[in-house]
């Protein structure tokens, strides 16, 4: 604006001698146009961080369950075992040899592997402890069968033959267990996904309430912005920018905490791996590592939370502005 | 550019504060809006700003009936008007510079494109050294000048100033009046709401006088 110089306020001339032109690189501080009370802002960041943490952990647990169930399925789906129980009236080695012979005769059984006694004793170590003389105990022996196809139909007959010929032996069908475990795993996965969804809804509500609070608190600023020619769109964007920033901060903090927690659990479980407890856990959940995709899921959850913060604050502001006019 | 026809206004269920108001404001004109405290000067300014809807009558701005304006037109009209509020209404968390730059910033302009212009205007109203201060630390006169600078920065076609000399000593009041006259000579229509008789005697201009809810023009 080119204004004539003579209109300069004399007062300013008197009180503050003018120092030459001075234009800092950017005069505008990085201030949002709409103030968001910093205490409320911090509280919102903490709430979002906690929610993100919970959502990320649930997502991680769901992923872990999915992985574990995949492992069981792959490892066990086409396997069966024959269990030969010790009987003082029978010779267990002879029973073993007879059962192996019968199994080999079944067309759908591709491979028969009698488990040596040392190996089956080892399986019990986690539960009974090492150093126990297992020769003294009547421990059942195992024969592992690998099936050539999952849809074998001669197994029922084989089971009956086995019971008749070797009364101390029984055929265990793992596939039933696999089905039960998969059902359990699916339940865990569904529960995890449900928790994630609930947490996202909670995060959205928290942001909506915080936005309403901020709007009510800056009603005056909003009115001034309208008077100086700001559109609703512009004002909504200002709020949204602010809340996306808060959402990103909370999401990053919560996601980071979740990554640290998961890494810590992984570290602890590998530190335990020499102990029997770890073997039991591993048997159930597989290795306690969620790997790349796990961390990606955590980051995704944090990003979705930030996006929800932006979207919800925008919708809330637009709604409020419409109600105001 | 402003025309009121039989405008009446009441707040809620209260008495009619303004009754049968008829007047118009021509481009590049200069006028006072006067009347005792509580006469309805601020209310009338809020009607022009479209912050209030008249309870009856017709308000016409820039040739359009404001009772059915699109949101975009409303924003456009507000951008053509500059307003100095009686209580300034500077945003507390922004610096003087940011407050004055606000009307340009909300149009989505790049900060670098208006920086020099804002700084020049701030120097012109004597706030060159105070541009980084927040309103809380300004004196009444400084806030007044910041509010005026914010109203001028977008070179409005219409300037509405509500008691712009109400918070300053008579010396500064005179200088501010000179500033408004200069603005009018640069092409802006100016309306100054005031109940300060001494101020109006400094420079003779038509007076829109509010009394008992009615308005008459003293030319
Ligand atoms: N928001 C409001 N609600 C109710 N009454 C109001 C409101 N604003 C102003 N009034 C009343 O309207 C009348 C005119 O007020 P105002 O326009 O502020 O007068 P002035 O600016 O001339 O001093 C006063 O009687 C005042 O009490
Ligand atoms: Mg008033």
XYZ file of C-alpha atoms and ligand atoms in Angstrom:
572
model
C 0.000 0.000 0.000
C 1.540 3.306 -0.915
C 0.464 5.784 1.680
C 1.752 9.342 1.797
C 4.526 9.741 4.300
C 3.081 12.757 6.039
C 0.509 10.597 7.751
C 3.126 8.901 9.872
C 2.075 8.872 13.482
C 4.056 11.627 15.145
C 3.800 9.788 18.422
C 5.803 6.911 17.040
C 8.392 9.289 15.694
C 8.794 10.892 19.088
C 8.887 7.808 21.224
C 10.743 5.320 19.086
C 13.441 6.635 16.809
C 13.178 4.667 13.622
C 15.894 2.158 12.918
C 16.335 1.448 9.216
C 14.199 -1.083 7.341
C 14.427 -4.454 8.984
C 12.573 -7.417 7.503
C 13.198 -10.723 9.250
C 13.167 -13.773 6.986
C 9.731 -14.740 8.163
C 7.703 -12.464 10.348
C 4.970 -14.948 10.826
C 5.610 -17.296 13.679
C 4.316 -20.769 13.185
C 1.139 -19.975 15.060
C -2.145 -21.621 14.229
C -4.876 -19.061 13.655
C -7.170 -20.817 16.053
C -5.716 -21.323 19.493
C -6.167 -24.744 21.007
C -5.780 -24.661 24.751
C -2.427 -26.289 25.345
C -3.553 -28.251 28.422
C -6.484 -29.735 26.512
C -4.122 -30.322 23.594
C -1.674 -32.256 25.790
C -4.490 -34.284 27.333
C -5.710 -35.191 23.857
C -2.204 -36.258 22.807
C -1.974 -38.523 25.877
C -5.423 -40.049 25.246
C -4.588 -40.684 21.592
C -1.202 -42.150 22.557
C -2.832 -44.599 24.997
C -5.519 -45.579 22.491
C -2.951 -46.067 19.737
C -0.835 -48.187 22.074
C -3.787 -50.443 22.880
C -4.895 -50.676 19.262
C -1.366 -51.453 18.094
C -0.937 -54.180 20.719
C -4.296 -55.755 19.785
C -3.346 -55.635 16.128
C 0.018 -57.205 17.016
C -1.668 -59.960 19.042
C -4.082 -60.699 16.197
C -1.172 -60.907 13.801
C 0.708 -63.202 16.182
C -2.290 -65.513 16.454
C -2.667 -65.556 12.677
C 0.974 -66.484 12.302
C 0.849 -69.190 14.953
C -2.240 -70.806 13.514
C -0.592 -70.803 10.098
C 2.427 -72.559 11.609
C 0.290 -75.240 13.304
C -1.651 -75.821 10.173
C 1.434 -76.156 8.024
C 3.268 -78.402 10.436
C 0.474 -80.630 11.651
C -2.185 -80.748 8.993
C -0.879 -83.797 7.223
C 0.651 -85.525 10.177
C -0.651 -88.216 12.486
C 0.872 -90.109 15.345
C 0.475 -93.611 16.670
C 0.835 -93.773 20.376
C 2.015 -97.068 21.830
C 1.368 -97.311 25.562
C 3.628 -99.465 27.687
C 1.962 -102.578 29.003
C 3.827 -104.797 31.504
C 2.347 -107.851 29.835
C 3.608 -106.917 26.371
C 6.923 -106.203 24.700
C 6.812 -102.571 23.653
C 9.549 -102.909 21.004
C 7.621 -105.720 19.312
C 4.426 -103.626 19.437
C 6.283 -100.721 17.896
C 7.658 -102.885 15.073
C 4.216 -104.375 14.368
C 2.530 -100.937 14.305
C 5.184 -99.582 11.921
C 4.655 -102.569 9.648
C 0.880 -102.066 9.601
C 1.236 -98.329 8.932
C 3.574 -98.893 6.011
C 0.904 -101.051 4.409
C -1.605 -98.159 4.298
C -1.602 -96.492 0.826
C -2.251 -92.925 2.012
C 0.615 -92.994 4.492
C 3.671 -91.626 2.730
C 6.206 -91.901 5.485
C 6.475 -93.736 8.781
C 8.987 -92.669 11.368
C 9.171 -94.450 14.712
C 10.442 -91.941 17.221
C 13.517 -93.273 19.055
C 13.100 -93.443 22.807
C 15.701 -90.719 23.414
C 13.732 -88.333 21.235
C 10.383 -88.959 22.841
C 12.004 -88.595 26.254
C 13.292 -85.223 25.113
C 9.764 -84.119 24.299
C 8.864 -84.628 27.938
C 11.821 -82.743 29.289
C 10.095 -79.351 29.323
C 7.305 -80.798 31.437
C 9.195 -83.191 33.703
C 12.658 -81.661 33.792
C 15.971 -83.093 32.635
C 17.949 -85.639 34.554
C 14.997 -87.740 35.526
C 15.623 -91.355 34.689
C 12.740 -91.970 32.339
C 13.578 -95.619 31.854
C 11.821 -96.185 35.161
C 8.610 -94.569 34.016
C 6.020 -96.120 31.738
C 6.335 -93.530 28.944
C 4.341 -94.075 25.753
C 6.268 -94.276 22.488
C 5.360 -92.464 19.320
C 5.304 -93.254 15.623
C 4.965 -90.260 13.312
C 3.016 -90.787 10.076
C 3.104 -88.350 7.197
C 0.079 -88.584 4.926
C 0.375 -88.307 1.177
C -2.948 -86.456 0.961
C -5.039 -84.705 3.557
C -8.205 -86.313 2.250
C -7.146 -89.871 3.022
C -10.108 -92.247 3.357
C -8.445 -95.469 4.422
C -7.529 -94.191 7.871
C -10.651 -95.346 9.696
C -9.999 -98.898 8.575
C -6.366 -98.583 9.567
C -7.340 -97.312 13.006
C -9.542 -100.413 13.531
C -6.876 -102.785 12.243
C -4.339 -101.184 14.569
C -6.577 -101.525 17.608
C -7.200 -105.190 16.792
C -3.592 -106.175 16.062
C -1.794 -104.002 18.623
C -4.188 -103.316 21.541
C -1.714 -100.990 23.241
C -1.549 -98.633 20.230
C -3.925 -95.810 19.283
C -4.029 -93.563 16.252
C -4.157 -89.787 17.022
C -5.693 -87.638 14.348
C -4.064 -84.201 14.678
C -6.388 -82.700 12.227
C -9.146 -82.380 14.779
C -6.770 -80.447 17.010
C -5.746 -78.266 14.166
C -9.369 -77.435 13.535
C -9.919 -76.556 17.173
C -6.748 -74.475 17.314
C -7.699 -72.625 14.150
C -11.076 -71.814 15.616
C -9.335 -70.466 18.689
C -6.883 -68.497 16.578
C -9.713 -67.040 14.486
C -11.454 -66.000 17.678
C -8.307 -64.250 18.865
C -7.900 -62.554 15.493
C -11.527 -61.408 15.426
C -11.285 -60.131 18.995
C -8.099 -58.253 18.106
C -9.694 -56.653 15.077
C -12.782 -55.739 17.123
C -10.611 -54.113 19.788
C -8.766 -52.142 17.111
C -12.077 -50.913 15.661
C -13.434 -49.971 19.078
C -10.254 -48.089 19.904
C -10.450 -46.189 16.606
C -14.041 -45.220 17.401
C -12.957 -44.091 20.882
C -10.131 -42.034 19.365
C -12.599 -40.428 16.964
C -14.959 -39.535 19.811
C -12.104 -38.102 21.892
C -11.082 -35.882 18.978
C -14.701 -34.837 18.354
C -15.132 -33.750 21.978
C -11.780 -31.986 22.012
C -12.673 -30.170 18.787
C -16.029 -29.073 20.165
C -14.254 -27.796 23.265
C -11.712 -25.921 21.183
C -14.466 -24.456 18.992
C -16.456 -23.264 21.994
C -13.274 -21.796 23.472
C -12.413 -19.925 20.304
C -15.886 -18.833 19.273
C -14.667 -15.267 19.399
C -11.643 -15.951 17.197
C -13.835 -17.815 14.737
C -16.189 -14.837 14.552
C -13.278 -12.473 13.920
C -11.976 -14.808 11.214
C -15.380 -14.654 9.557
C -15.381 -10.845 9.705
C -11.957 -10.554 8.093
C -13.192 -12.712 5.223
C -12.252 -16.295 6.103
C -14.396 -19.006 4.552
C -15.709 -21.932 6.594
C -13.423 -24.094 4.508
C -10.390 -22.073 5.583
C -11.332 -22.154 9.266
C -12.031 -25.895 9.134
C -8.619 -26.430 7.568
C -6.942 -24.461 10.351
C -8.574 -26.645 12.998
C -7.870 -29.778 11.041
C -4.177 -28.960 10.669
C -3.964 -28.444 14.397
C -5.725 -31.695 15.232
C -3.835 -33.753 12.670
C -0.638 -32.498 14.331
C -1.965 -33.530 17.758
C -3.140 -36.869 16.336
C 0.241 -37.506 14.730
C 2.040 -36.711 17.983
C -0.227 -39.014 19.992
C -0.162 -41.722 17.332
C 3.622 -41.595 17.071
C 4.060 -41.767 20.843
C 1.583 -44.657 21.224
C 2.976 -46.525 18.221
C 6.528 -46.125 19.473
C 5.525 -47.401 22.907
C 3.838 -50.403 21.275
C 6.922 -51.172 19.171
C 9.116 -50.964 22.256
C 6.728 -53.202 24.212
C 6.632 -55.791 21.432
C 10.403 -55.699 20.966
C 10.810 -56.091 24.723
C 8.483 -59.109 24.822
C 10.387 -60.623 21.896
C 13.665 -60.028 23.702
C 12.377 -61.520 26.956
C 10.979 -64.558 25.182
C 14.295 -65.193 23.452
C 16.090 -64.717 26.770
C 13.814 -67.411 28.214
C 14.181 -69.686 25.264
C 16.461 -71.986 27.240
C 13.759 -72.500 29.844
C 10.860 -74.962 29.736
C 8.308 -72.128 29.983
C 9.543 -70.695 26.717
C 9.179 -74.057 25.013
C 5.591 -74.245 26.184
C 4.904 -70.725 24.963
C 6.582 -71.458 21.676
C 4.521 -74.571 21.289
C 1.408 -72.449 21.653
C 2.274 -69.190 19.930
C 5.263 -69.921 17.779
C 8.277 -67.651 18.058
C 7.287 -64.448 19.799
C 8.321 -62.192 16.985
C 5.958 -60.284 14.799
C 8.605 -59.236 12.350
C 8.342 -56.626 9.614
C 4.660 -56.883 8.915
C 3.978 -56.536 12.646
C 5.811 -53.253 12.881
C 4.143 -52.144 9.653
C 0.753 -52.879 11.244
C 1.679 -50.786 14.285
C 2.717 -47.864 12.085
C -0.434 -48.269 10.016
C -2.600 -48.136 13.144
C -0.837 -44.930 14.273
C -1.304 -43.372 10.825
C -4.989 -44.327 10.752
C -5.479 -42.747 14.182
C -3.911 -39.483 12.940
C -6.060 -39.582 9.803
C -9.171 -40.136 11.911
C -8.182 -37.165 14.090
C -7.987 -34.968 10.999
C -11.212 -36.214 9.466
C -13.271 -36.084 12.667
C -12.044 -32.604 13.605
C -12.880 -31.402 10.112
C -16.400 -32.834 10.205
C -16.961 -31.483 13.721
C -15.781 -28.000 12.747
C -17.910 -27.890 9.596
C -20.915 -28.988 11.594
C -20.229 -26.367 14.262
C -19.694 -23.584 11.729
C -22.956 -24.440 9.989
C -24.733 -24.336 13.341
C -23.107 -20.970 14.126
C -24.334 -19.161 11.031
C -23.067 0.658 -1.611
C -25.120 0.325 1.592
C -28.864 0.888 1.610
C -31.267 0.298 4.525
C -35.036 0.368 3.916
C -37.397 0.360 6.898
C -35.018 -1.785 8.874
C -36.052 -2.812 12.355
C -34.139 -4.904 14.847
C -34.829 -6.388 18.231
C -32.621 -8.647 20.316
C -34.574 -11.772 21.187
C -37.917 -10.816 22.724
C -36.625 -7.402 23.837
C -37.802 -3.987 22.637
C -37.024 -2.820 19.137
C -33.526 -1.272 19.336
C -33.685 0.105 15.795
C -36.926 1.197 14.135
C -37.657 2.134 10.525
C -34.067 2.862 9.639
C -33.606 4.387 6.179
C -30.272 5.581 4.865
C -27.641 4.871 2.282
C -23.891 5.172 2.032
C -22.347 6.248 -1.241
C -18.952 5.052 -2.483
C -16.028 7.288 -1.395
C -18.246 9.128 1.092
C -17.354 10.118 4.626
C -19.915 10.192 7.438
C -20.295 9.970 11.165
C -22.733 7.647 12.873
C -23.606 9.247 16.153
C -25.994 9.165 19.057
C -25.728 8.642 22.805
C -24.286 5.500 24.289
C -26.781 2.672 23.898
C -28.489 4.308 20.909
C -27.690 1.363 18.656
C -24.549 2.412 16.758
C -22.776 -0.899 17.287
C -25.980 -2.763 16.439
C -26.265 -0.892 13.144
C -22.646 -1.695 12.284
C -23.294 -5.368 13.042
C -26.221 -5.256 10.633
C -23.977 -3.898 7.882
C -21.445 -6.642 8.687
C -24.172 -9.255 8.308
C -23.436 -10.433 11.843
C -27.097 -9.746 12.633
C -30.195 -10.285 10.544
C -32.755 -7.482 10.587
C -36.066 -8.481 12.171
C -37.765 -6.514 9.410
C -36.922 -4.334 6.453
C -34.368 -4.633 3.724
C -30.591 -4.447 3.908
C -28.926 -4.000 0.549
C -25.152 -4.263 0.197
C -23.169 -3.686 -2.998
C -26.440 -3.829 -4.896
C -27.664 -7.103 -3.436
C -30.349 -7.987 -0.895
C -28.418 -9.680 1.901
C -31.323 -11.812 3.138
C -30.528 -14.453 0.556
C -26.805 -14.510 -0.055
C -24.683 -17.490 -0.931
C -21.891 -18.232 1.543
C -19.290 -17.345 -1.102
C -20.879 -13.935 -1.780
C -21.090 -13.222 1.924
C -17.362 -13.902 2.281
C -16.660 -11.742 -0.765
C -18.686 -8.839 0.706
C -16.867 -9.112 4.014
C -13.551 -8.966 2.169
C -14.674 -5.660 0.642
C -15.323 -4.218 4.096
C -12.879 -3.267 6.815
C -14.073 -3.026 10.392
C -12.586 -1.559 13.542
C -14.408 -2.995 16.534
C -15.084 -0.943 19.608
C -13.221 -3.569 21.658
C -10.640 -4.162 18.864
C -11.078 -7.926 18.816
C -7.436 -8.642 18.071
C -6.545 -12.320 18.378
C -4.634 -12.607 21.654
C -2.324 -15.414 20.636
C -1.111 -13.708 17.470
C 1.445 -10.906 17.179
C 0.531 -7.446 15.925
C 2.012 -8.366 12.565
C -0.024 -11.570 12.346
C -3.195 -9.786 13.406
C -2.790 -7.092 10.794
C -1.895 -9.643 8.105
C -4.979 -11.734 8.928
C -7.325 -10.434 6.187
C -4.658 -11.304 3.602
C -3.723 -14.610 5.174
C -7.328 -15.865 5.131
C -7.487 -15.349 1.382
C -4.820 -18.042 1.132
C -2.050 -15.744 -0.083
C 1.590 -16.681 0.432
C 3.125 -14.902 3.391
C 6.037 -13.597 1.328
C 3.622 -11.895 -1.086
C 2.231 -9.501 1.532
C 4.975 -9.215 4.117
C 6.448 -5.936 2.884
C 2.997 -4.402 2.509
C 2.020 -5.260 6.093
C 5.293 -3.969 7.470
C 4.860 -0.726 5.556
C 1.358 -0.211 6.911
C 2.533 -1.002 10.444
C 5.245 1.643 10.122
C 2.680 4.032 8.709
C 0.468 3.735 11.810
C 3.525 3.885 14.057
C 3.665 0.235 15.066
C 6.837 -0.623 13.170
C 8.699 -1.403 16.365
C 5.803 -3.290 17.966
C 5.001 -5.778 15.234
C 6.250 -8.781 17.200
C 4.382 -7.847 20.361
C 1.193 -9.666 21.345
C -1.928 -7.560 22.059
C -1.713 -8.213 25.809
C 1.368 -5.977 26.127
C 0.059 -3.129 23.951
C -1.331 0.157 25.243
C -4.909 1.120 24.402
C -3.720 3.454 21.654
C -1.470 0.801 20.150
C -4.283 -1.757 20.092
C -6.504 0.845 18.472
C -3.958 1.430 15.717
C -3.386 -2.311 15.239
C -7.153 -2.779 14.864
C -7.285 0.078 12.350
C -4.333 -1.320 10.405
C -6.081 -4.698 10.203
C -9.171 -2.971 8.814
C -7.117 -1.129 6.187
C -4.697 -3.802 4.999
C -7.006 -5.277 2.377
C -7.888 -1.783 1.009
C -11.614 -2.131 1.662
C -14.247 -0.259 -0.307
C -16.070 0.404 2.941
C -14.533 1.100 6.336
C -16.642 0.841 9.484
C -14.994 2.183 12.638
C -16.799 1.782 15.962
C -15.687 4.441 18.450
C -12.148 4.484 17.045
C -11.160 7.384 19.268
C -12.884 6.137 22.378
C -9.764 4.720 23.971
C -7.162 7.283 23.051
C -6.118 10.759 24.133
C -7.411 13.702 22.052
C -4.075 14.155 20.271
C -4.014 10.627 18.910
C -7.740 10.908 18.189
C -7.036 13.820 15.874
C -4.268 11.924 14.096
C -6.524 8.915 13.615
C -9.241 11.118 12.176
C -6.730 12.525 9.692
C -5.850 8.974 8.758
C -9.506 8.178 7.973
C -9.850 11.325 5.894
C -6.761 10.370 3.946
C -8.257 6.927 3.410
C -11.429 8.461 2.018
C -9.400 10.539 -0.406
C -7.816 7.277 -1.582
C -11.285 5.972 -2.486
C -12.800 4.253 0.549
C -16.252 4.998 1.944
C -15.797 5.711 5.660
C -18.326 5.407 8.498
C -17.143 6.491 11.927
C -19.398 5.677 14.850
C -18.737 8.076 17.687
C -20.464 10.012 20.451
C -17.505 12.392 20.683
C -18.929 15.810 19.616
C -15.513 17.459 19.775
C -14.149 14.984 17.263
C -16.996 15.637 14.805
C -16.389 19.374 15.069
C -12.796 18.915 13.869
C -13.917 17.855 10.449
C -17.351 18.542 9.116
C -19.140 15.650 7.474
C -22.721 14.327 7.227
C -23.977 12.779 10.469
C -26.271 9.823 10.750
C -27.892 10.495 14.105
C -29.501 7.700 16.105
C -32.004 8.646 18.786
C -34.809 6.559 20.338
C -34.215 3.875 17.760
C -34.808 6.225 14.821
C -32.193 7.560 12.467
C -32.057 10.935 10.773
C -29.381 12.473 8.603
C -27.752 15.797 9.546
C -26.064 17.016 6.415
N -26.368 -8.843 22.261
C -27.330 -8.063 22.777
N -28.414 -8.612 23.352
C -29.398 -7.845 23.853
N -29.387 -6.519 23.822
C -28.338 -5.890 23.258
C -27.266 -6.634 22.709
N -26.361 -5.769 22.208
C -26.848 -4.540 22.449
N -28.044 -4.600 23.076
C -28.881 -3.460 23.446
O -29.153 -2.724 22.291
C -29.066 -1.349 22.545
C -28.074 -0.697 21.592
O -26.779 -1.144 21.911
P -25.506 -0.738 21.055
O -25.804 -1.009 19.645
O -24.332 -1.415 21.638
O -25.419 0.827 21.305
P -24.215 1.816 21.078
O -23.168 1.113 20.294
O -24.806 2.975 20.360
O -23.705 2.223 22.420
C -28.702 -1.202 24.012
O -29.874 -0.924 24.738
C -28.148 -2.527 24.379
O -28.443 -2.821 25.713
Mg -21.229 0.740 20.746
